[in-house]
Amino acid sequence: MPAYTIALAQYPIDQFPDWAAYEAKLTRWVKQAAAGGAALAVFPEYGAMELASLDAATQSDLHGSLATVAGLMERADALHADLAARHGLHILAASGPVLVEGHYLNRARLFTPQGKAGHQDKLMMTRFEAEEWGVFPASAVSAPLHLFETALGRIAIAICYDSEFPLIARAAVEAGAQLLLVPSCTDTPQGYWRVRIGSQARALEGQMYVAQSPTVGLAPWSPALDVNHGAAGLYGPPDGPKGGDWRFPPDGVIAIGAMDSSQWVFAEVDLARVEALRANGGVLPARDWAKQPGAVELPKVKVVDLR
């Protein structure tokens, strides 16, 4: 598979007077990603919560905002599907709440230019989600970890806090994942670094690309996303094939954005490098994982064909 460009959003949370304003913003962002040559555009965790601003009665209500946004997700999905087809790229939409069997879940959705779509629900809840917001883990309705077979390779998604738990990514690696997408939303620099460190650790362990996309900036009208810190980045293992003529960067950072700025970060993904490292890297952590003492059960993985 030839190398391709990935676009990672450092995405601000805006307040909209109407749906048309939201549609204009999203269209502008996707158009910019396509103009930069992106085959895949990645938006952050909970970016969809800016839709809460469309209902003045609930936009400042922590729990009411969930219901408002969940009610608009189908319409947002239709817009993303249209933009993916119109601009000829894959889009990981900003995650948002969906109501499943009486529980709100945090769902990221992946759209292809051919009109196919899949989703990944967050598996691990932060304290804020579980104790204050009432968002449930995917396990509440037995939703599995997904591996997406796409024209851009085998892709898995670890939403924010999920990236801090190695067994989730390991299950995806054993299923064949070559690229892990990490949409994130963190309100402190420490939170950003936790997710970034987790992402870089997953890249090292799995000998794969890991792409992080955060929310950024201030949204004082939103009780959930009032403060947002982060930088988008594409990470790989700091290694290269034995005897090869290339290496990933010494710190594993392939591309990184300016902290807290609103922008796209563009970088190249070359999956041939993943396969070369897994076969003949200076070290082979993806292969050697099973040699660790103390075997543990991994999460179940469902393969979803989006080709």
Short mmCIF file of C-alpha atoms in Angstrom, two decimals, residues 142-264:
data_model
loop_
_atom_site.label_atom_id
_atom_site.label_comp_id
_atom_site.label_asym_id
_atom_site.label_seq_id
_atom_site.Cartn_x
_atom_site.Cartn_y
_atom_site.Cartn_z
CA SER A 142 -21.39 -5.43 25.53
CA ALA A 143 -19.90 -3.38 22.69
CA PRO A 144 -16.58 -4.83 21.49
CA LEU A 145 -13.32 -3.33 20.39
CA HIS A 146 -13.39 -2.95 16.61
CA LEU A 147 -10.69 -3.37 13.99
CA PHE A 148 -11.55 -1.60 10.75
CA GLU A 149 -10.35 -3.06 7.47
CA THR A 150 -10.05 -0.01 5.22
CA ALA A 151 -8.44 1.08 1.97
CA LEU A 152 -5.91 2.86 4.24
CA GLY A 153 -4.95 -0.25 6.19
CA ARG A 154 -6.14 -1.86 9.40
CA ILE A 155 -7.24 0.86 11.81
CA ALA A 156 -8.30 0.72 15.47
CA ILE A 157 -9.54 3.52 17.75
CA ALA A 158 -8.66 4.12 21.40
CA ILE A 159 -10.64 7.10 22.67
CA CYS A 160 -8.55 9.29 24.99
CA TYR A 161 -8.33 7.43 28.35
CA ASP A 162 -8.48 4.10 26.48
CA SER A 163 -4.96 4.83 25.20
CA GLU A 164 -3.61 4.61 28.75
CA PHE A 165 -4.50 0.89 29.00
CA PRO A 166 -2.08 -1.33 27.05
CA LEU A 167 -4.30 -4.42 26.75
CA ILE A 168 -6.82 -2.53 24.61
CA ALA A 169 -4.19 -1.59 22.04
CA ARG A 170 -2.57 -5.00 22.33
CA ALA A 171 -5.81 -6.72 21.38
CA ALA A 172 -5.99 -4.48 18.31
CA VAL A 173 -2.37 -5.27 17.41
CA GLU A 174 -2.97 -9.01 17.64
CA ALA A 175 -5.96 -8.54 15.33
CA GLY A 176 -3.65 -6.80 12.86
CA ALA A 177 -3.93 -3.07 13.60
CA GLN A 178 -1.33 -0.91 11.83
CA LEU A 179 -2.66 2.51 12.85
CA LEU A 180 -4.28 3.48 16.14
CA LEU A 181 -6.37 6.66 16.24
CA VAL A 182 -6.58 8.45 19.59
CA PRO A 183 -9.15 11.25 19.65
CA SER A 184 -8.71 13.11 22.93
CA CYS A 185 -10.21 15.81 25.14
CA THR A 186 -8.20 16.98 28.15
CA ASP A 187 -8.65 20.05 30.34
CA THR A 188 -5.12 20.23 31.79
CA PRO A 189 -1.61 19.92 30.35
CA GLN A 190 -1.17 16.92 32.65
CA GLY A 191 -4.17 15.22 31.05
CA TYR A 192 -2.78 15.89 27.60
CA TRP A 193 0.57 14.40 28.56
CA ARG A 194 -1.04 11.31 30.07
CA VAL A 195 -2.76 10.59 26.77
CA ARG A 196 0.32 11.50 24.74
CA ILE A 197 2.59 9.29 26.83
CA GLY A 198 0.04 6.49 26.55
CA SER A 199 -0.11 6.99 22.79
CA GLN A 200 3.66 6.89 22.41
CA ALA A 201 3.87 3.80 24.61
CA ARG A 202 1.27 2.06 22.45
CA ALA A 203 3.28 2.97 19.33
CA LEU A 204 6.40 1.46 20.92
CA GLU A 205 4.73 -1.74 22.14
CA GLY A 206 2.72 -2.37 18.99
CA GLN A 207 5.35 -1.18 16.48
CA MET A 208 2.69 0.90 14.74
CA TYR A 209 1.56 4.45 14.06
CA VAL A 210 -0.53 6.19 16.72
CA ALA A 211 -2.31 9.44 15.86
CA GLN A 212 -3.67 11.80 18.53
CA SER A 213 -6.19 14.60 17.87
CA PRO A 214 -7.26 16.89 20.75
CA THR A 215 -9.78 19.60 21.49
CA VAL A 216 -8.16 22.99 22.17
CA GLY A 217 -9.09 26.39 23.56
CA LEU A 218 -11.81 27.79 25.78
CA ALA A 219 -15.57 27.28 25.67
CA PRO A 220 -16.82 28.96 28.87
CA TRP A 221 -20.46 28.32 27.95
CA SER A 222 -19.91 24.54 28.14
CA PRO A 223 -19.73 22.86 31.58
CA ALA A 224 -18.07 19.82 30.00
CA LEU A 225 -15.55 21.40 27.61
CA ASP A 226 -14.87 24.81 29.13
CA VAL A 227 -11.07 24.39 29.06
CA ASN A 228 -9.15 22.30 26.51
CA HIS A 229 -5.40 21.70 26.26
CA GLY A 230 -3.45 19.63 23.77
CA ALA A 231 -1.46 19.21 20.59
CA ALA A 232 -2.06 16.81 17.74
CA GLY A 233 0.70 14.35 16.99
CA LEU A 234 1.65 11.34 14.90
CA TYR A 235 3.89 8.88 16.74
CA GLY A 236 5.86 5.80 15.83
CA PRO A 237 8.32 3.50 17.55
CA PRO A 238 11.83 5.00 17.86
CA ASP A 239 13.40 2.27 15.78
CA GLY A 240 14.16 1.11 12.25
CA PRO A 241 14.77 -2.23 10.52
CA LYS A 242 18.11 -3.91 11.12
CA GLY A 243 20.39 -2.99 8.24
CA GLY A 244 17.80 -0.61 6.82
CA ASP A 245 18.43 2.88 5.51
CA TRP A 246 15.68 4.65 7.47
CA ARG A 247 14.61 5.16 11.08
CA PHE A 248 11.68 6.75 12.82
CA PRO A 249 12.72 9.86 14.80
CA PRO A 250 14.76 9.14 17.97
CA ASP A 251 11.88 10.31 20.18
CA GLY A 252 9.19 8.64 18.05
CA VAL A 253 7.53 11.99 17.26
CA ILE A 254 6.86 12.08 13.53
CA ALA A 255 4.79 15.28 13.62
CA ILE A 256 3.51 17.55 16.40
CA GLY A 257 1.36 20.68 16.47
CA ALA A 258 1.75 23.93 18.42
CA MET A 259 0.27 23.47 21.88
CA ASP A 260 -3.32 24.73 22.20
CA SER A 261 -3.43 26.24 18.70
CA SER A 262 -6.34 25.74 16.32
CA GLN A 263 -4.88 23.95 13.31
CA TRP A 264 -4.48 20.84 11.19
#
